[in-house]
Short mmCIF file of C-alpha atoms and ligand atoms in Angstrom, two decimals:
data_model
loop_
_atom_site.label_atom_id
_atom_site.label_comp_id
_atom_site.label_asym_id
_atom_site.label_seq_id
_atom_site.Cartn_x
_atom_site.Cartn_y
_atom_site.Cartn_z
CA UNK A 1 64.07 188.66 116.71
CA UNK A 2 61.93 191.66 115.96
CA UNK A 3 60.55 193.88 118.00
CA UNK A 4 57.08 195.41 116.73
CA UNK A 5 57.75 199.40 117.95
CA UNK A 6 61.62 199.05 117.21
CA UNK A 7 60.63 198.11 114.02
CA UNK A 8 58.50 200.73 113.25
CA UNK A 9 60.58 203.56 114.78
CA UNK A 10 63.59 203.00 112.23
CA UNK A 11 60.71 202.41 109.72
CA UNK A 12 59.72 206.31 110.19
CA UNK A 13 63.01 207.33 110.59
CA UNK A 14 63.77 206.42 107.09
CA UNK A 15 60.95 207.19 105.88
CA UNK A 16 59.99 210.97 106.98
CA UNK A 17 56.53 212.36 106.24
CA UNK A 18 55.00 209.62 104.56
CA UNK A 19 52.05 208.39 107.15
CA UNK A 20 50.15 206.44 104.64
CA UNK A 21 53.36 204.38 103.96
CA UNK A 22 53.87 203.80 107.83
CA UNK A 23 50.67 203.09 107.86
CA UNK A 24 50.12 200.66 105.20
CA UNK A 25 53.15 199.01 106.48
CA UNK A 26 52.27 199.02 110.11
CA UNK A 27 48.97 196.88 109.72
CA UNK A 28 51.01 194.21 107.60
CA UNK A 29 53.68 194.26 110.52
CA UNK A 30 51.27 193.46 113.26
CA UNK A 31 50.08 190.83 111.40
CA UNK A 32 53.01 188.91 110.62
CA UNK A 33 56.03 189.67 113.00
CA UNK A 34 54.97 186.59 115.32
CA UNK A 35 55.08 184.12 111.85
CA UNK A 36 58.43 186.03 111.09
CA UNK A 37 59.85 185.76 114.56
CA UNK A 38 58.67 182.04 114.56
CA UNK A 39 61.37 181.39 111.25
CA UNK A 40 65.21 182.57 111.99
CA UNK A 41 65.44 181.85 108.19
CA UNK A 42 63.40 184.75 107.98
CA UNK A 43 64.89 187.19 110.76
CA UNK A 44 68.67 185.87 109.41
CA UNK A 45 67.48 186.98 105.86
CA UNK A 46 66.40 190.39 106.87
CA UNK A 47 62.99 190.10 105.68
CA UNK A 48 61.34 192.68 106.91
CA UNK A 49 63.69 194.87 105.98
CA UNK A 50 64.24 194.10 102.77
CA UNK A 51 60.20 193.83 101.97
CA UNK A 52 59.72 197.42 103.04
CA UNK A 53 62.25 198.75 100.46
CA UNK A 54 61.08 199.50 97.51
CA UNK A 55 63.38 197.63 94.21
CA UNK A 56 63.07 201.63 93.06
CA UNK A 57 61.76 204.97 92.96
CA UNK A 58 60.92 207.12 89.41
CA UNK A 59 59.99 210.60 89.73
CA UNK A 60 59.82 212.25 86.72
CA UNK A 61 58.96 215.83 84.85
CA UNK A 62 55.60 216.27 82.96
CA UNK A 63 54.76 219.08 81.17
CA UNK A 64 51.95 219.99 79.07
CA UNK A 65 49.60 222.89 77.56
CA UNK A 66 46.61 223.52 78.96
CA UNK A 67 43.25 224.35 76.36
CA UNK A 68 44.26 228.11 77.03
CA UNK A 69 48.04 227.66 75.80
CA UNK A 70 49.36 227.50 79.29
CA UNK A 71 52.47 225.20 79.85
CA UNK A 72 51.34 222.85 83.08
CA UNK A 73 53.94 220.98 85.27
CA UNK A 74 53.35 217.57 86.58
CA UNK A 75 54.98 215.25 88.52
CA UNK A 76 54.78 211.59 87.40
CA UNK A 77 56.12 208.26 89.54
CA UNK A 78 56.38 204.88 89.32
CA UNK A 79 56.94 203.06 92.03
CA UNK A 80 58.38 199.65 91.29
CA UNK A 81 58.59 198.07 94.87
CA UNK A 82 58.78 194.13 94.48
CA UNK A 83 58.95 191.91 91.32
CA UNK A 84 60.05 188.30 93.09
CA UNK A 85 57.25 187.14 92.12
CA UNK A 86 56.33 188.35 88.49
CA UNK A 87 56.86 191.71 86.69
CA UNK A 88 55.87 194.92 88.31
CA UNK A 89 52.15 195.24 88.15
CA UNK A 90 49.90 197.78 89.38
CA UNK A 91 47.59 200.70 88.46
CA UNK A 92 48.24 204.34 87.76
CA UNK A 93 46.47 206.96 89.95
CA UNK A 94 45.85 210.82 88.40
CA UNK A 95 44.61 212.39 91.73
CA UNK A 96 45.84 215.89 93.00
CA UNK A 97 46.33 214.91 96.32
CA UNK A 98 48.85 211.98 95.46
CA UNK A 99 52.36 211.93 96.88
CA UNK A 100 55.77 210.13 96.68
CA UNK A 101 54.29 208.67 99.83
CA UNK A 102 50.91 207.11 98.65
CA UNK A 103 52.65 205.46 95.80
CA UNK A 104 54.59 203.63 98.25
CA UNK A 105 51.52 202.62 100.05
CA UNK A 106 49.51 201.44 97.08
CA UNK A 107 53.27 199.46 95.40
CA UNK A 108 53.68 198.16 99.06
CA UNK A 109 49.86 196.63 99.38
CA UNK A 110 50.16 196.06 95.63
CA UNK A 111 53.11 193.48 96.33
CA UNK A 112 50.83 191.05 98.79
CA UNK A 113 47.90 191.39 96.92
CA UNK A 114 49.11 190.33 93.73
CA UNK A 115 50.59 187.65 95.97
CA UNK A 116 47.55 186.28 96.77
CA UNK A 117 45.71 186.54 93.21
CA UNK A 118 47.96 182.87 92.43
CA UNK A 119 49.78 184.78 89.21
CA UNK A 120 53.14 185.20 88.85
CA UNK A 121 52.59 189.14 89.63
CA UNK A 122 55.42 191.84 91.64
CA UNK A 123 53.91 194.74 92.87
CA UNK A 124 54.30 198.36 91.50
CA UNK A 125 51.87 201.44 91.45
CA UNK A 126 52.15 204.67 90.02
CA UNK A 127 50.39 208.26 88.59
CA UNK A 128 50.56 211.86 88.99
CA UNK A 129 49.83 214.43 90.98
CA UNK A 130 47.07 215.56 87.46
CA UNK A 131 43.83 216.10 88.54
CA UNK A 132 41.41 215.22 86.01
CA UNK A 133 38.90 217.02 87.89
CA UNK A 134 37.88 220.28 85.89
CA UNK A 135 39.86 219.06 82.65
CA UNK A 136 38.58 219.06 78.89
CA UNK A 137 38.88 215.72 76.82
CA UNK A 138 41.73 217.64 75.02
CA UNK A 139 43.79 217.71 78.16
CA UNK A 140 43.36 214.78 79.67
CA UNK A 141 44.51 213.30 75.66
CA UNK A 142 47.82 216.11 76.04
CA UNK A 143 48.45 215.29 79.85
CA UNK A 144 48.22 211.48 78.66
CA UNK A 145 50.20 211.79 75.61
CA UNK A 146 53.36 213.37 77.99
CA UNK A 147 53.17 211.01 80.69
CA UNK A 148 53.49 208.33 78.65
CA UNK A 149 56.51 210.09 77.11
CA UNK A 150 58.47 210.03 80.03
CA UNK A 151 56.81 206.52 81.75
CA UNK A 152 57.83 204.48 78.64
CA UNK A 153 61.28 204.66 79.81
CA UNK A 154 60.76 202.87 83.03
CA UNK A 155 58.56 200.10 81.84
CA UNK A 156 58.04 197.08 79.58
CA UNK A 157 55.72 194.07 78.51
CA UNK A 158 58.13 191.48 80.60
CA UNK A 159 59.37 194.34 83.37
CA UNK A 160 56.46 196.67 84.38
CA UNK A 161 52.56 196.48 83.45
CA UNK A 162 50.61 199.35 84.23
CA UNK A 163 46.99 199.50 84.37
CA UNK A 164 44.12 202.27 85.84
CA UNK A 165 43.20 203.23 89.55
CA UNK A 166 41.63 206.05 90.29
CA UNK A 167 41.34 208.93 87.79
CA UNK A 168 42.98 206.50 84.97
CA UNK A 169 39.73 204.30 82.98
CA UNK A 170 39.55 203.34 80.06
CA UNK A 171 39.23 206.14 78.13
CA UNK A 172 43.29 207.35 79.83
CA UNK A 173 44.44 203.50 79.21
CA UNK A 174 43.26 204.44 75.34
CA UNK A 175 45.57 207.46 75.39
CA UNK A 176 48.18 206.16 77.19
CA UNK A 177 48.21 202.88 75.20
CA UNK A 178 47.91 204.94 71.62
CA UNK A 179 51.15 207.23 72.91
CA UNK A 180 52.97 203.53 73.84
CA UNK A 181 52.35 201.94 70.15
CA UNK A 182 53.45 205.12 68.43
CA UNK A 183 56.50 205.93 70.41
CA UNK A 184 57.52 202.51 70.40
CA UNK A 185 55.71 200.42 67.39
CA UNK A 186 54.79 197.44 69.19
CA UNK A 187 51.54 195.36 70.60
CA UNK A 188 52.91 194.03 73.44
CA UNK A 189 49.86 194.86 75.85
CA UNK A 190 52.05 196.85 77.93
CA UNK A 191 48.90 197.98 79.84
CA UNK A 192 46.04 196.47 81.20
CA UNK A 193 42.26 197.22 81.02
CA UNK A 194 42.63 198.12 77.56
CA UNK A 195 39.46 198.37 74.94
CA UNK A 196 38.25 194.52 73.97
CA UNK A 197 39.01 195.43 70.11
CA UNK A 198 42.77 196.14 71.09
CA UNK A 199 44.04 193.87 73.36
CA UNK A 200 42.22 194.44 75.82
CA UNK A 201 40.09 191.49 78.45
CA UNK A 202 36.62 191.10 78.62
CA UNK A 203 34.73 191.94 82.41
CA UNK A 204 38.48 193.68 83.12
CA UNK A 205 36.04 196.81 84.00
CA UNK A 206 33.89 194.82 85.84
CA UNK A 207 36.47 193.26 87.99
CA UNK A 208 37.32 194.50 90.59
CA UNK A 209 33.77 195.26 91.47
CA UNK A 210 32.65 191.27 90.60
CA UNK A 211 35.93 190.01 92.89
CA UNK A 212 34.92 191.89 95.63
CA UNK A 213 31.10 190.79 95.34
CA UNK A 214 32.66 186.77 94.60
CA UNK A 215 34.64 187.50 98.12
CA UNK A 216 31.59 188.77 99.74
CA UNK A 217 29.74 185.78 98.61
CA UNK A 218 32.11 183.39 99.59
CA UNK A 219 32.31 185.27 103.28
CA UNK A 220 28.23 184.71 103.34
CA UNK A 221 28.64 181.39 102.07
CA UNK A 222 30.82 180.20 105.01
CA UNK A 223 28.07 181.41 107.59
CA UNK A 224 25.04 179.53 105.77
CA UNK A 225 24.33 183.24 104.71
CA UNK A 226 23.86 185.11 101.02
CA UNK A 227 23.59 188.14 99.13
CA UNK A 228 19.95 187.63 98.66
CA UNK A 229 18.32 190.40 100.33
CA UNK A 230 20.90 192.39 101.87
CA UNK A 231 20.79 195.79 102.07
CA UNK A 232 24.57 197.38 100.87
CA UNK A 233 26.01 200.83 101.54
CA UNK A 234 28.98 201.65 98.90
CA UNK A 235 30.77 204.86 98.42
CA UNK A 236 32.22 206.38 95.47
CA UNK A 237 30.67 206.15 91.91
CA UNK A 238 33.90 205.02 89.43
CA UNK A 239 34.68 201.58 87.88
CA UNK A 240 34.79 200.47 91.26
CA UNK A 241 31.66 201.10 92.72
CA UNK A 242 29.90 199.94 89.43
CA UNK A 243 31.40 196.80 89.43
CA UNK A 244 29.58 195.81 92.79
CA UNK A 245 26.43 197.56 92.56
CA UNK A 246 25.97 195.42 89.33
CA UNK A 247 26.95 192.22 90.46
CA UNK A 248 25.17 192.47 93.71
CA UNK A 249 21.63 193.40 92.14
CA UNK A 250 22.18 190.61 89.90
CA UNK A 251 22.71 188.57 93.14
CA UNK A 252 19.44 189.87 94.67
CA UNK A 253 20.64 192.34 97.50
CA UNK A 254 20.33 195.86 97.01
CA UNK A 255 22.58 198.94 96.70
CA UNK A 256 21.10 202.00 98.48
CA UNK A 257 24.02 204.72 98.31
CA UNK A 258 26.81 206.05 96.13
CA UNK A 259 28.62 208.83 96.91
CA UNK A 260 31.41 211.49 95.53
CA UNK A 261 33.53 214.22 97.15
CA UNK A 262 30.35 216.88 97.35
CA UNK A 263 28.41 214.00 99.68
CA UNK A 264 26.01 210.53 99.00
CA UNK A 265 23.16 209.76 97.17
CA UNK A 266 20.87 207.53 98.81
CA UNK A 267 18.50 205.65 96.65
CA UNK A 268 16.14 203.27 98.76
CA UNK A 269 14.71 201.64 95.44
CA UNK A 270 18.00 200.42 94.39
CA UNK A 271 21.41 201.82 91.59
CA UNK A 272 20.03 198.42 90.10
CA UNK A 273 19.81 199.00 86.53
CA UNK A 274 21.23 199.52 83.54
CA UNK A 275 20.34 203.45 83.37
CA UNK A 276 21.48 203.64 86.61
CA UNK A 277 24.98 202.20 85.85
CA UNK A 278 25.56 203.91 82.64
CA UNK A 279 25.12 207.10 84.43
CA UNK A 280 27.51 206.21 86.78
CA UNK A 281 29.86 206.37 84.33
CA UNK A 282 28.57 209.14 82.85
CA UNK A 283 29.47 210.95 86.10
CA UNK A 284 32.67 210.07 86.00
CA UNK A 285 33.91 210.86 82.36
CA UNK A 286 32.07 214.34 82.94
CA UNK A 287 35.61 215.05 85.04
CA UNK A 288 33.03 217.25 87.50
CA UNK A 289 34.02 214.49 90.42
CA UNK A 290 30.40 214.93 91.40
CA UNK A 291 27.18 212.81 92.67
CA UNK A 292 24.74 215.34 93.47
CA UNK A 293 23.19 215.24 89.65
CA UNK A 294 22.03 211.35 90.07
CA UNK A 295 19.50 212.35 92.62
CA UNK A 296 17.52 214.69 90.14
CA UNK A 297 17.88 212.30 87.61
CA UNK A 298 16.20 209.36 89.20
CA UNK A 299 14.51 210.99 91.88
CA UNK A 300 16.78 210.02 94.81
CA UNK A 301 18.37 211.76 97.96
CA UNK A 302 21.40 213.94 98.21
CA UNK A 303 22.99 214.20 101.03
CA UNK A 304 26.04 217.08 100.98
CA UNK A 305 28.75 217.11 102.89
CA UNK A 306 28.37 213.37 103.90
CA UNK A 307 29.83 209.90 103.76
CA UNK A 308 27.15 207.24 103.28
CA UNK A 309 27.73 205.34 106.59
CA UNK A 310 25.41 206.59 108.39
CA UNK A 311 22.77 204.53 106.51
CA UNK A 312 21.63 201.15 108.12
CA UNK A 313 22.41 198.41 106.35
CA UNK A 314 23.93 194.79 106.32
CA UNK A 315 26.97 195.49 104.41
CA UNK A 316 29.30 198.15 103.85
CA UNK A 317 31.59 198.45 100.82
CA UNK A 318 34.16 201.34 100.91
CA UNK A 319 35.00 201.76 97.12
CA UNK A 320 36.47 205.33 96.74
CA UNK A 321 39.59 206.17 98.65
CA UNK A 322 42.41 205.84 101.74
CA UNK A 323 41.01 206.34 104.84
CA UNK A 324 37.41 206.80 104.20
CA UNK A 325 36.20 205.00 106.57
CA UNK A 326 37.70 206.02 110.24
CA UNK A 327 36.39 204.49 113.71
CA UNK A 328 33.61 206.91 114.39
CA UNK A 329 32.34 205.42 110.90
CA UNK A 330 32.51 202.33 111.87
CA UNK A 331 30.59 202.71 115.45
CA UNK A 332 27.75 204.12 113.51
CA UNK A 333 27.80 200.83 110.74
CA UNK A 334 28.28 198.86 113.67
CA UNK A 335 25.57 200.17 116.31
CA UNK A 336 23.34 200.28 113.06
CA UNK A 337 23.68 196.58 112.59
CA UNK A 338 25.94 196.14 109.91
CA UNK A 339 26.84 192.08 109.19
CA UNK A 340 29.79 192.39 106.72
CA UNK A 341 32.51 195.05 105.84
CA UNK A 342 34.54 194.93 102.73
CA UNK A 343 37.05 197.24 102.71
CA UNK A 344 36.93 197.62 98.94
CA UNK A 345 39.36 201.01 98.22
CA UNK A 346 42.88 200.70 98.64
CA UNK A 347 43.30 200.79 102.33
CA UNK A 348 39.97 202.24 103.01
CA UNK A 349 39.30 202.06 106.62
CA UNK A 350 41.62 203.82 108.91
CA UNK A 351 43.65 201.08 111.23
CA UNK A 352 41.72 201.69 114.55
CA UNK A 353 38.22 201.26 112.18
CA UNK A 354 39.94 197.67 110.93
CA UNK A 355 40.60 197.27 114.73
CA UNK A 356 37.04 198.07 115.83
CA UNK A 357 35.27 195.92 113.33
CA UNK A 358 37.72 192.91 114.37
CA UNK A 359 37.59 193.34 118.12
CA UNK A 360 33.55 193.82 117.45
CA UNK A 361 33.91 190.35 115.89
CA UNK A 362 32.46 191.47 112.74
CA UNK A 363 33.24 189.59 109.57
CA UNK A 364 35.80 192.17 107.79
CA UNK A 365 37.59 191.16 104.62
CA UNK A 366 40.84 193.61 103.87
CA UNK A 367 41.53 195.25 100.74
CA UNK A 368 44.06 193.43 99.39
CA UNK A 369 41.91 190.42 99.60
CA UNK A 370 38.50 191.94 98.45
CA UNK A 371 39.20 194.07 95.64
CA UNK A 372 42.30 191.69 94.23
CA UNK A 373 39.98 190.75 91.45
CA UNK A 374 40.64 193.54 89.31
CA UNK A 375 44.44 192.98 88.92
CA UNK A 376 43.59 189.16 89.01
CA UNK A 377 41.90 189.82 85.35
CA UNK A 378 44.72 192.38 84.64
CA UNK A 379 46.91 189.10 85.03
CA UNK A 380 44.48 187.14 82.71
CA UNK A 381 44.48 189.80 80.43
CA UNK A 382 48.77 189.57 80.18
CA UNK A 383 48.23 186.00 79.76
CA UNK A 384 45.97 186.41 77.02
CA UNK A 385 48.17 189.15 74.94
CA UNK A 386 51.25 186.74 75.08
CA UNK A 387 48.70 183.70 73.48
CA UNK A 388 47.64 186.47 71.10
CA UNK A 389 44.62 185.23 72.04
CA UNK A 390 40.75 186.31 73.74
CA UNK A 391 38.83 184.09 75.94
CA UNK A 392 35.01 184.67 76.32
CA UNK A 393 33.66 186.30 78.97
CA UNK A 394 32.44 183.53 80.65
CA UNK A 395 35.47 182.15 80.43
CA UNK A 396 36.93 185.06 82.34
CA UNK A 397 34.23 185.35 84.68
CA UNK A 398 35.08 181.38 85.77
CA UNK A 399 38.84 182.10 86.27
CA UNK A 400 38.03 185.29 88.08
CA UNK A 401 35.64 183.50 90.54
CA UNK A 402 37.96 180.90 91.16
CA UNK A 403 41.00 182.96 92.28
CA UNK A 404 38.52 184.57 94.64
CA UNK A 405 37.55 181.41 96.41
CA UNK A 406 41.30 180.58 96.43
CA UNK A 407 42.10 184.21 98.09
CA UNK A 408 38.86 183.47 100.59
CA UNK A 409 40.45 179.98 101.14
CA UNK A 410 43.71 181.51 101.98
CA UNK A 411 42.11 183.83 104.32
CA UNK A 412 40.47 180.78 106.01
CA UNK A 413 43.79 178.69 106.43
CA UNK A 414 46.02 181.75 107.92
CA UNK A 415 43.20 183.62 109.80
CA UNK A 416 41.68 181.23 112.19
CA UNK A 417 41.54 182.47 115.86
CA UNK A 418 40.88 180.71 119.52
CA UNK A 419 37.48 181.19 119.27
CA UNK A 420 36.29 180.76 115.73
CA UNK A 421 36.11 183.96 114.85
CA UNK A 422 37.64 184.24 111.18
CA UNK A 423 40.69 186.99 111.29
CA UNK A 424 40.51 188.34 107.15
CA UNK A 425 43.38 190.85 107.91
CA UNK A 426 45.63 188.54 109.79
CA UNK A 427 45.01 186.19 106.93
CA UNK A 428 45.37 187.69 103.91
CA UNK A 429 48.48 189.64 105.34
CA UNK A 430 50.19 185.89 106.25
CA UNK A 431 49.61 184.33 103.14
CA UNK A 432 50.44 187.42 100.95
CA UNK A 433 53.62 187.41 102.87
CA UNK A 434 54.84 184.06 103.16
CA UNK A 435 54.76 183.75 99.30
CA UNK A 436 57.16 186.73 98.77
CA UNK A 437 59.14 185.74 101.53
CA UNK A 438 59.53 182.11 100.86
CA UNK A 439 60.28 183.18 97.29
CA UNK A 440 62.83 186.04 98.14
CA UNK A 441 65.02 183.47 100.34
CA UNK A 442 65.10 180.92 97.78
CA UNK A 443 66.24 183.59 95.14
CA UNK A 444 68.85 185.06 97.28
CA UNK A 445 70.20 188.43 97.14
N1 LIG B 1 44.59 199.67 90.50
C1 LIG B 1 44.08 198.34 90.67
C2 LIG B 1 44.49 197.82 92.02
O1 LIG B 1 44.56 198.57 92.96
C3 LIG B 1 44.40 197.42 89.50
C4 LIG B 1 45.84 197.25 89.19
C5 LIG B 1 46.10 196.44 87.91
O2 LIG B 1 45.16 195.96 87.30
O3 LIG B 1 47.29 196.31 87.59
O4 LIG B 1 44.70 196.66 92.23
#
């Protein structure tokens, strides 16, 4: 039998100064420990234990020259945490603040999303401490070049499949992927969210942002509700953030904000067109990691200093980072009326903001349910380079809205409460789980 605090004690104690970790960990914990508790197959087995260890730990050297001839040292990981399921799969990160500790997170949450996509997928996440932030074409192509030197050791088309996360797009999968084919001579679409012409998937980029749109709609759905009309706050401005301010102008609500580290934009007549978007991603291969430019452009509001929150609106979708949503964020989306939250970053809401929204009974889908569509399509996009084959996009498209009404219907089985009110976090975490779990017992150890 488990207990929840004794649990988490020897959790921390093995794992010193890594709070993200504990923390990704902890909300998964609370969620399942009365399913585990319920199953001695499960407490006799260790489970728990054994889920929060990662399979292994790289850490490895990078070094590079900078445009002025300066030799640069990185430090690259790969976090492989849990392939019962599938081969290691997961994004790379280039972010300066990233730690030993935040690729555990991400491989950990990795693990039980790519549970509940339906493909044979293990979880695994990665990067560097490289901050493309400041950083000439010509180094990003040098820091990519020596990353992959050293990754390429650690992975492989049936063992480990990287893709992008923040920091990494498509113009860092090109690198990375050209430094892969010439070290090694093969086309064994060893990453995903590769270029179209090479291997790559059609609405891969769009993804994650479609997914968590397909969740949202799914979410209205169920409450004789839609998209039409609403009024959505988003933050950040990458692949991301694109993703859903497309899909949900082309499903008739309306985006109003964006934002970046220097603050949010807020643009009441909509980032609903193409200009808009292609700017966006302008922005981001600039490598300035800035908004503020967008609201000269098109005649909008900045807002320094700021997160977008603070705008009244009917849906929130956190797209940019850990944590960037905390409780007194979510009392202001909440006393401002706010009727869905999507918690589309990688644990984006702090734990006592998940809390709040839940105990305030509003509808709250979890990360690793509403932004699973991107490595759902990195899946599709492996099972495509083994056929040697391309499906259209509409083809993609179908596939990609279908796992997403699978993941909401998984939500809807596991989540249920006393009194109706649907529990996204409780069930996403359950059925993420109990696939691992179940799968890990029957393979022994
Ligand atoms: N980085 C993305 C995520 O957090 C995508 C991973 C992938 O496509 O492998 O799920």
């Amino acid at each position: 039998m488990y207990i929840y605090e004794e649990f988490m004690a020897n959790l921390e104690r093995r794992n010193p100064a890594e709070p993200e970790f504990i923390q990704a960990v902890a909300g998964v914990i609370e969620s399942i420990i009365d399913v585990v508790n319920d199953n001695p197959a499960y407490v006799n087995a260790k489970i728990l234990e054994r889920i929060t260890e990662p399979d292994r730990v790289v850490s490895f050297k990078v070094e590079w020259e900078n445009d002025n001839g300066d030799v640069q040292v990185n430090r690259g990981y790969r976090v492989q945490f849990n392939n019962t399921l599938g081969p290691y799969k997961g994004g790379l990160r280039f972010h300066a603040s990233v730690t030993l500790g935040s690729f555990k997170f991400l491989g950990f949450e990795q693990t039980f999303k790519n549970s509940l996509t339906t493909l044979p997928l293990g979880g695994a996440k990665g990067g560097s401490d490289f901050s493309p932030r400041g950083k000439s074409n010509n180094e990003i192509l040098r820091f990519c070049r020596a990353f992959m030197n050293q990754l390429q050791k650690y992975i492989g088309p049936d063992t480990d499949i990287p893709a992008g996360d923040i920091g990494v797009g498509a113009r860092e999968i090109g690198y990375l992927y050209g430094q892969y084919k010439r070290i090694k001579d093969e086309n064994s679409g060893i990453l995903t969210g590769k270029g179209p012409f090479w291997g790559g998937s059609l609405i891969r980029p769009e993804a994650t942002g479609f997914g968590a749109i397909y969740f949202a709609n799914e979410m209205a759905k169920m409450r004789n509700d839609s998209l039409k009309g609403k009024r959505i706050a988003i933050s950040g401005f990458g692949n991301v953030a694109w993703g859903v301010a497309m899909k949900a102008t082309q499903l008739g609500a309306k985006v109003v904000t964006i934002s970046g580290p220097d603050g949010y934009i807020l643009d009441e007549e909509g980032v609903g067109t193409p200009e808009k978007w292609n700017y966006m991603v302008q922005l981001r291969i600039s490598n300035n990691d800035v908004v503020a430019p967008y609201a000269n452009k098109f005649g909008a509001k900045f807002i320094p200093r700021k997160k977008p929150w603070e705008v009244p609106v009917d849906m929130a979708f956190p797209c940019a980072i850990q944590n960037e949503l905390t409780l007194e964020d979510a009392k202001v989306l909440v006393k401002n009326g706010v009727k869905y939250v999507l918690e589309t970053s990688n644990m984006g809401c702090t734990n006592d903001a998940e809390s709040y929204f839940i105990q305030q009974k509003i509808p709250y889908a979890p990360g690793k349910a509403a932004n699973a569509g991107g490595v759902a399509v990195s899946g599709l996009e492996m099972a495509q380079n083994a056929m040697k084959l391309s499906w259209t996009a509409a083809e993609v498209d179908e596939k990609l809205q279908e796992i997403m009404r699978n993941i909401h219907n998984a939500c809807v089985t596991y989540g249920k409460e006393g009194d109706a009110y649907l529990n996204y976090v409780r069930g996403a975490n359950i059925a993420g789980f109990k696939k691992v779990a179940d799968a890990m017992l029957e393979l022994g150890y």
